Tab-separated table of N, CA and C in Angstrom:
chain	number	residue	atom	x	y	z
A	1	PHE	N	7.868	10.980	-7.239
A	1	PHE	CA	9.154	10.552	-6.717
A	1	PHE	C	9.905	11.712	-6.079
A	2	VAL	N	9.696	12.912	-6.606
A	2	VAL	CA	10.327	14.093	-6.019
A	2	VAL	C	9.781	14.309	-4.612
A	3	LEU	N	8.459	14.189	-4.462
A	3	LEU	CA	7.847	14.346	-3.141
A	3	LEU	C	8.378	13.292	-2.176
A	4	THR	N	8.448	12.051	-2.625
A	4	THR	CA	8.958	10.973	-1.778
A	4	THR	C	10.392	11.253	-1.369
A	5	GLY	N	11.216	11.696	-2.298
A	5	GLY	CA	12.602	12.040	-1.981
A	5	GLY	C	12.690	13.145	-0.950
A	6	ASN	N	11.800	14.118	-1.051
A	6	ASN	CA	11.788	15.205	-0.076
A	6	ASN	C	11.269	14.741	1.283
A	7	LEU	N	10.290	13.853	1.297
A	7	LEU	CA	9.762	13.329	2.557
A	7	LEU	C	10.836	12.578	3.339
A	8	ILE	N	11.688	11.854	2.635
A	8	ILE	CA	12.749	11.080	3.278
A	8	ILE	C	13.663	11.989	4.091
A	9	ARG	N	13.814	13.223	3.672
A	9	ARG	CA	14.743	14.151	4.332
A	9	ARG	C	14.157	14.851	5.553
A	10	ILE	N	12.862	14.732	5.795
A	10	ILE	CA	12.223	15.419	6.924
A	10	ILE	C	12.507	14.641	8.208
A	11	THR	N	13.206	15.278	9.125
A	11	THR	CA	13.636	14.631	10.372
A	11	THR	C	12.448	14.153	11.205
A	12	ALA	N	11.401	14.960	11.308
A	12	ALA	CA	10.230	14.568	12.100
A	12	ALA	C	9.593	13.301	11.532
A	13	LEU	N	9.537	13.194	10.229
A	13	LEU	CA	8.992	11.997	9.595
A	13	LEU	C	9.896	10.793	9.847
A	14	GLN	N	11.185	10.999	9.752
A	14	GLN	CA	12.144	9.928	10.052
A	14	GLN	C	11.935	9.421	11.474
A	15	ASP	N	11.801	10.346	12.424
A	15	ASP	CA	11.607	9.967	13.827
A	15	ASP	C	10.293	9.234	14.046
A	16	TRP	N	9.273	9.579	13.259
A	16	TRP	CA	7.971	8.935	13.407
A	16	TRP	C	7.946	7.553	12.761
A	17	ILE	N	8.576	7.406	11.601
A	17	ILE	CA	8.521	6.150	10.854
A	17	ILE	C	9.450	5.079	11.420
A	18	THR	N	10.641	5.457	11.813
A	18	THR	CA	11.677	4.494	12.194
A	18	THR	C	11.228	3.465	13.232
A	19	PRO	N	10.490	3.837	14.296
A	19	PRO	CA	10.078	2.814	15.269
A	19	PRO	C	9.192	1.708	14.694
A	20	PHE	N	8.528	1.984	13.584
A	20	PHE	CA	7.648	0.990	12.971
A	20	PHE	C	8.394	0.018	12.072
A	21	LEU	N	9.660	0.236	11.873
A	21	LEU	CA	10.393	-0.537	10.876
A	21	LEU	C	11.451	-1.438	11.487
A	22	HIS	N	11.047	-2.174	12.503
A	22	HIS	CA	11.961	-3.133	13.127
A	22	HIS	C	11.242	-4.472	13.253
A	23	GLY	N	11.673	-5.418	12.479
A	23	GLY	CA	11.065	-6.746	12.525
A	23	GLY	C	10.125	-6.982	11.370
A	24	ARG	N	9.999	-8.218	11.009
A	24	ARG	CA	9.231	-8.630	9.830
A	24	ARG	C	7.780	-8.168	9.866
A	25	VAL	N	7.120	-8.350	10.996
A	25	VAL	CA	5.685	-8.048	11.075
A	25	VAL	C	5.420	-6.552	10.952
A	26	THR	N	6.155	-5.734	11.687
A	26	THR	CA	5.910	-4.294	11.633
A	26	THR	C	6.308	-3.702	10.283
A	27	VAL	N	7.367	-4.219	9.684
A	27	VAL	CA	7.773	-3.740	8.359
A	27	VAL	C	6.710	-4.119	7.327
A	28	TYR	N	6.222	-5.351	7.394
A	28	TYR	CA	5.180	-5.814	6.472
A	28	TYR	C	3.946	-4.910	6.558
A	29	PHE	N	3.446	-4.711	7.772
A	29	PHE	CA	2.228	-3.916	7.923
A	29	PHE	C	2.464	-2.434	7.657
A	30	SER	N	3.654	-1.942	7.907
A	30	SER	CA	3.962	-0.549	7.548
A	30	SER	C	3.892	-0.373	6.036
A	31	GLY	N	4.472	-1.302	5.296
A	31	GLY	CA	4.395	-1.247	3.838
A	31	GLY	C	2.967	-1.340	3.345
A	32	LEU	N	2.202	-2.227	3.949
A	32	LEU	CA	0.801	-2.412	3.568
A	32	LEU	C	0.002	-1.137	3.836
A	33	VAL	N	0.151	-0.563	5.029
A	33	VAL	CA	-0.624	0.621	5.405
A	33	VAL	C	-0.193	1.849	4.603
A	34	PHE	N	1.105	2.084	4.479
A	34	PHE	CA	1.567	3.241	3.711
A	34	PHE	C	1.108	3.161	2.262
A	35	SER	N	0.975	1.944	1.732
A	35	SER	CA	0.506	1.781	0.352
A	35	SER	C	-0.941	2.221	0.176
A	36	GLN	N	-1.685	2.321	1.259
A	36	GLN	CA	-3.080	2.742	1.163
A	36	GLN	C	-3.211	4.256	1.017
A	37	PHE	N	-2.137	4.985	1.326
A	37	PHE	CA	-2.184	6.443	1.280
A	37	PHE	C	-1.318	7.040	0.180
A	38	MET	N	-0.437	6.228	-0.357
A	38	MET	CA	0.374	6.621	-1.508
A	38	MET	C	0.529	5.343	-2.324
A	39	SER	N	0.948	5.413	-3.522
A	39	SER	CA	1.055	4.185	-4.308
A	39	SER	C	2.074	3.246	-3.676
A	40	ASN	N	1.952	1.986	-3.972
A	40	ASN	CA	2.862	1.004	-3.388
A	40	ASN	C	4.308	1.263	-3.808
A	41	VAL	N	4.514	1.789	-4.982
A	41	VAL	CA	5.877	2.094	-5.431
A	41	VAL	C	6.474	3.208	-4.575
A	42	HIS	N	5.708	4.260	-4.358
A	42	HIS	CA	6.205	5.365	-3.548
A	42	HIS	C	6.398	4.946	-2.086
A	43	ALA	N	5.503	4.110	-1.585
A	43	ALA	CA	5.645	3.620	-0.212
A	43	ALA	C	6.926	2.801	-0.058
A	44	SER	N	7.235	1.979	-1.051
A	44	SER	CA	8.450	1.169	-0.961
A	44	SER	C	9.701	2.035	-1.011
A	45	VAL	N	9.691	3.070	-1.851
A	45	VAL	CA	10.839	3.981	-1.922
A	45	VAL	C	11.005	4.726	-0.604
A	46	LEU	N	9.907	5.235	-0.068
A	46	LEU	CA	9.960	5.984	1.186
A	46	LEU	C	10.445	5.114	2.338
A	47	LEU	N	9.828	3.978	2.536
A	47	LEU	CA	10.147	3.146	3.693
A	47	LEU	C	11.508	2.469	3.576
A	48	SER	N	11.922	2.168	2.374
A	48	SER	CA	13.217	1.496	2.208
A	48	SER	C	14.375	2.368	2.676
A	49	ALA	N	14.170	3.666	2.694
A	49	ALA	CA	15.230	4.576	3.147
A	49	ALA	C	15.517	4.418	4.637
A	50	PHE	N	14.591	3.823	5.378
A	50	PHE	CA	14.735	3.705	6.828
A	50	PHE	C	14.926	2.262	7.298
A	51	LEU	N	15.115	1.343	6.380
A	51	LEU	CA	15.170	-0.090	6.698
A	51	LEU	C	16.583	-0.633	6.746
A	52	SER	N	16.713	-1.720	7.485
A	52	SER	CA	17.933	-2.515	7.357
A	52	SER	C	17.713	-3.469	6.186
A	53	PRO	N	18.776	-3.879	5.518
A	53	PRO	CA	18.617	-4.796	4.371
A	53	PRO	C	17.919	-6.106	4.726
A	54	THR	N	18.011	-6.531	5.969
A	54	THR	CA	17.378	-7.796	6.351
A	54	THR	C	15.856	-7.715	6.348
A	55	ASP	N	15.307	-6.507	6.415
A	55	ASP	CA	13.849	-6.344	6.428
A	55	ASP	C	13.267	-6.008	5.061
A	56	ALA	N	14.095	-5.967	4.039
A	56	ALA	CA	13.640	-5.575	2.706
A	56	ALA	C	12.587	-6.545	2.155
A	57	TYR	N	12.737	-7.826	2.408
A	57	TYR	CA	11.792	-8.815	1.896
A	57	TYR	C	10.401	-8.587	2.486
A	58	ALA	N	10.336	-8.298	3.782
A	58	ALA	CA	9.042	-8.036	4.421
A	58	ALA	C	8.399	-6.777	3.843
A	59	LEU	N	9.218	-5.767	3.541
A	59	LEU	CA	8.677	-4.543	2.934
A	59	LEU	C	8.112	-4.851	1.551
A	60	LEU	N	8.837	-5.617	0.761
A	60	LEU	CA	8.346	-5.963	-0.579
A	60	LEU	C	7.029	-6.726	-0.505
A	61	GLN	N	6.928	-7.643	0.444
A	61	GLN	CA	5.664	-8.351	0.615
A	61	GLN	C	4.549	-7.385	0.999
A	62	GLY	N	4.824	-6.503	1.940
A	62	GLY	CA	3.812	-5.570	2.425
A	62	GLY	C	3.303	-4.624	1.355
A	63	VAL	N	4.203	-4.045	0.580
A	63	VAL	CA	3.755	-3.099	-0.445
A	63	VAL	C	3.072	-3.814	-1.603
A	64	ASN	N	3.469	-5.050	-1.891
A	64	ASN	CA	2.783	-5.806	-2.949
A	64	ASN	C	1.363	-6.169	-2.531
A	65	VAL	N	1.197	-6.603	-1.291
A	65	VAL	CA	-0.152	-6.894	-0.804
A	65	VAL	C	-0.926	-5.586	-0.657
A	66	GLY	N	-0.242	-4.528	-0.238
A	66	GLY	CA	-0.886	-3.223	-0.102
A	66	GLY	C	-1.427	-2.682	-1.409
A	67	ALA	N	-0.864	-3.102	-2.520
A	67	ALA	CA	-1.357	-2.660	-3.832
A	67	ALA	C	-2.771	-3.163	-4.088
A	68	MET	N	-3.196	-4.178	-3.344
A	68	MET	CA	-4.550	-4.708	-3.510
A	68	MET	C	-5.585	-3.902	-2.742
A	69	GLY	N	-5.170	-2.903	-1.993
A	69	GLY	CA	-6.079	-2.172	-1.116
A	69	GLY	C	-6.857	-1.073	-1.803
A	70	THR	N	-6.726	0.134	-1.304
A	70	THR	CA	-7.487	1.260	-1.827
A	70	THR	C	-7.118	1.535	-3.280
A	71	LEU	N	-7.910	2.357	-3.916
A	71	LEU	CA	-7.617	2.735	-5.297
A	71	LEU	C	-6.265	3.419	-5.405
A	72	ILE	N	-5.842	4.099	-4.359
A	72	ILE	CA	-4.562	4.792	-4.359
A	72	ILE	C	-3.407	3.795	-4.249
A	73	GLY	N	-3.661	2.633	-3.680
A	73	GLY	CA	-2.622	1.642	-3.438
A	73	GLY	C	-1.826	1.236	-4.665
A	74	SER	N	-2.423	1.307	-5.810
A	74	SER	CA	-1.739	0.935	-7.044
A	74	SER	C	-2.230	1.837	-8.170
A	75	LEU	N	-1.308	2.307	-8.956
A	75	LEU	CA	-1.698	3.160	-10.082
A	75	LEU	C	-2.575	2.398	-11.074
A	76	ALA	N	-2.390	1.098	-11.182
A	76	ALA	CA	-3.245	0.291	-12.064
A	76	ALA	C	-4.699	0.343	-11.596
A	77	SER	N	-4.911	0.401	-10.290
A	77	SER	CA	-6.273	0.506	-9.757
A	77	SER	C	-6.911	1.830	-10.149
A	78	LEU	N	-6.122	2.890	-10.128
A	78	LEU	CA	-6.637	4.198	-10.544
A	78	LEU	C	-6.998	4.197	-12.026
A	79	ILE	N	-6.196	3.519	-12.816
A	79	ILE	CA	-6.477	3.439	-14.250
A	79	ILE	C	-7.787	2.685	-14.484
A	80	SER	N	-7.987	1.593	-13.762
A	80	SER	CA	-9.235	0.840	-13.930
A	80	SER	C	-10.434	1.667	-13.479
A	81	PHE	N	-10.278	2.436	-12.402
A	81	PHE	CA	-11.371	3.288	-11.937
A	81	PHE	C	-11.683	4.384	-12.959
A	82	LYS	N	-10.659	4.951	-13.554
A	82	LYS	CA	-10.866	5.978	-14.575
A	82	LYS	C	-11.634	5.389	-15.764
A	83	PHE	N	-11.294	4.163	-16.134
A	83	PHE	CA	-11.989	3.482	-17.224
A	83	PHE	C	-13.470	3.289	-16.874
A	84	ILE	N	-13.747	2.812	-15.661
A	84	ILE	CA	-15.136	2.611	-15.219
A	84	ILE	C	-15.878	3.942	-15.187
A	85	SER	N	-15.213	4.983	-14.692
A	85	SER	CA	-15.836	6.303	-14.597
A	85	SER	C	-16.261	6.830	-15.960
A	86	LYS	N	-15.450	6.561	-16.968
A	86	LYS	CA	-15.780	7.046	-18.322
A	86	LYS	C	-16.827	6.179	-19.005
A	87	THR	N	-16.702	4.869	-18.873
A	87	THR	CA	-17.596	3.979	-19.617
A	87	THR	C	-18.903	3.688	-18.892
A	88	LEU	N	-18.875	3.662	-17.571
A	88	LEU	CA	-20.081	3.370	-16.789
A	88	LEU	C	-20.209	4.376	-15.633
A	89	PRO	N	-20.423	5.637	-15.917
A	89	PRO	CA	-20.407	6.662	-14.865
A	89	PRO	C	-21.447	6.444	-13.764
A	90	ALA	N	-22.564	5.848	-14.084
A	90	ALA	CA	-23.599	5.624	-13.077
A	90	ALA	C	-23.207	4.530	-12.080
A	91	GLN	N	-22.202	3.738	-12.410
A	91	GLN	CA	-21.814	2.625	-11.545
A	91	GLN	C	-20.524	2.878	-10.763
A	92	LYS	N	-20.064	4.129	-10.738
A	92	LYS	CA	-18.813	4.447	-10.043
A	92	LYS	C	-18.872	4.083	-8.559
A	93	LYS	N	-19.943	4.480	-7.887
A	93	LYS	CA	-20.051	4.220	-6.444
A	93	LYS	C	-20.108	2.725	-6.157
A	94	GLU	N	-20.860	1.998	-6.954
A	94	GLU	CA	-20.950	0.546	-6.771
A	94	GLU	C	-19.598	-0.107	-7.017
A	95	TYR	N	-18.878	0.376	-8.014
A	95	TYR	CA	-17.540	-0.144	-8.297
A	95	TYR	C	-16.610	0.072	-7.098
A	96	ILE	N	-16.630	1.264	-6.538
A	96	ILE	CA	-15.766	1.556	-5.386
A	96	ILE	C	-16.131	0.665	-4.206
A	97	ARG	N	-17.432	0.494	-3.958
A	97	ARG	CA	-17.866	-0.381	-2.852
A	97	ARG	C	-17.409	-1.825	-3.050
A	98	LEU	N	-17.658	-2.365	-4.219
A	98	LEU	CA	-17.276	-3.745	-4.500
A	98	LEU	C	-15.756	-3.896	-4.511
A	99	TYR	N	-15.071	-2.958	-5.139
A	99	TYR	CA	-13.611	-2.992	-5.193
A	99	TYR	C	-13.027	-2.959	-3.776
A	100	SER	N	-13.527	-2.072	-2.942
A	100	SER	CA	-13.023	-1.945	-1.575
A	100	SER	C	-13.268	-3.223	-0.772
A	101	PHE	N	-14.476	-3.781	-0.882
A	101	PHE	CA	-14.791	-5.019	-0.169
A	101	PHE	C	-13.867	-6.152	-0.596
A	102	LEU	N	-13.740	-6.350	-1.901
A	102	LEU	CA	-12.889	-7.431	-2.399
A	102	LEU	C	-11.411	-7.191	-2.055
A	103	SER	N	-10.995	-5.948	-2.079
A	103	SER	CA	-9.609	-5.624	-1.746
A	103	SER	C	-9.292	-5.951	-0.293
A	104	ILE	N	-10.181	-5.575	0.608
A	104	ILE	CA	-9.964	-5.878	2.024
A	104	ILE	C	-9.942	-7.385	2.234
A	105	LEU	N	-10.863	-8.077	1.600
A	105	LEU	CA	-10.906	-9.531	1.696
A	105	LEU	C	-9.598	-10.158	1.201
A	106	MET	N	-9.107	-9.695	0.071
A	106	MET	CA	-7.863	-10.240	-0.486
A	106	MET	C	-6.652	-9.910	0.391
A	107	ILE	N	-6.620	-8.717	0.946
A	107	ILE	CA	-5.518	-8.360	1.842
A	107	ILE	C	-5.488	-9.303	3.038
A	108	ILE	N	-6.643	-9.569	3.602
A	108	ILE	CA	-6.712	-10.481	4.753
A	108	ILE	C	-6.263	-11.880	4.353
A	109	LEU	N	-6.794	-12.397	3.256
A	109	LEU	CA	-6.443	-13.750	2.824
A	109	LEU	C	-4.959	-13.878	2.485
A	110	VAL	N	-4.443	-12.947	1.710
A	110	VAL	CA	-3.034	-13.028	1.310
A	110	VAL	C	-2.120	-12.816	2.517
A	111	SER	N	-2.484	-11.923	3.421
A	111	SER	CA	-1.676	-11.718	4.633
A	111	SER	C	-1.630	-12.984	5.476
A	112	LEU	N	-2.747	-13.670	5.578
A	112	LEU	CA	-2.756	-14.950	6.304
A	112	LEU	C	-1.817	-15.952	5.645
A	113	ILE	N	-1.860	-16.017	4.338
A	113	ILE	CA	-0.969	-16.941	3.607
A	113	ILE	C	0.488	-16.556	3.813
A	114	VAL	N	0.786	-15.258	3.746
A	114	VAL	CA	2.166	-14.785	3.938
A	114	VAL	C	2.682	-15.210	5.308
A	115	PHE	N	1.883	-15.064	6.331
A	115	PHE	CA	2.344	-15.369	7.678
A	115	PHE	C	2.277	-16.849	8.027
A	116	LEU	N	1.456	-17.611	7.311
A	116	LEU	CA	1.425	-19.059	7.549
A	116	LEU	C	2.596	-19.757	6.876
A	117	PHE	N	3.052	-19.201	5.765
A	117	PHE	CA	4.139	-19.840	5.038
A	117	PHE	C	5.330	-18.942	5.074
C-alpha cells in the first residue's frame, strides 16, 4: 500500500494513466489489466485516485474480474500456488498452465456477461 500511495504521486504515471480512465469500457479494462501486474486490491487503490465517482462501478467490476487472471491478480491465488508448490512440487508447471488457461477463459466469459447485462 505504501508503494501504491507513492505511485499515485508520480506525475508521469498520472499523465499516462488518466487517458485510460474515461468511460465504462476503458475503466473496466484498465482495472482488469492493472490487476494482472499488481493485486486487484492495489490496482483498485491506484486507479481510483484518478477516477470520477461515476466510473467507480466499472473499476470495481474490472478489478474483481481481474482477480481471476494471473497468479499476481489476487493474493488468494498466490496462496493456492504456494500450497501446490509445497504439497505437489512436481506439478507446479502443470498447475500454472491449467490455472492460466482457466483464468483466461473465465475472464472472457465473465467479461461477456458484464457487458451483455
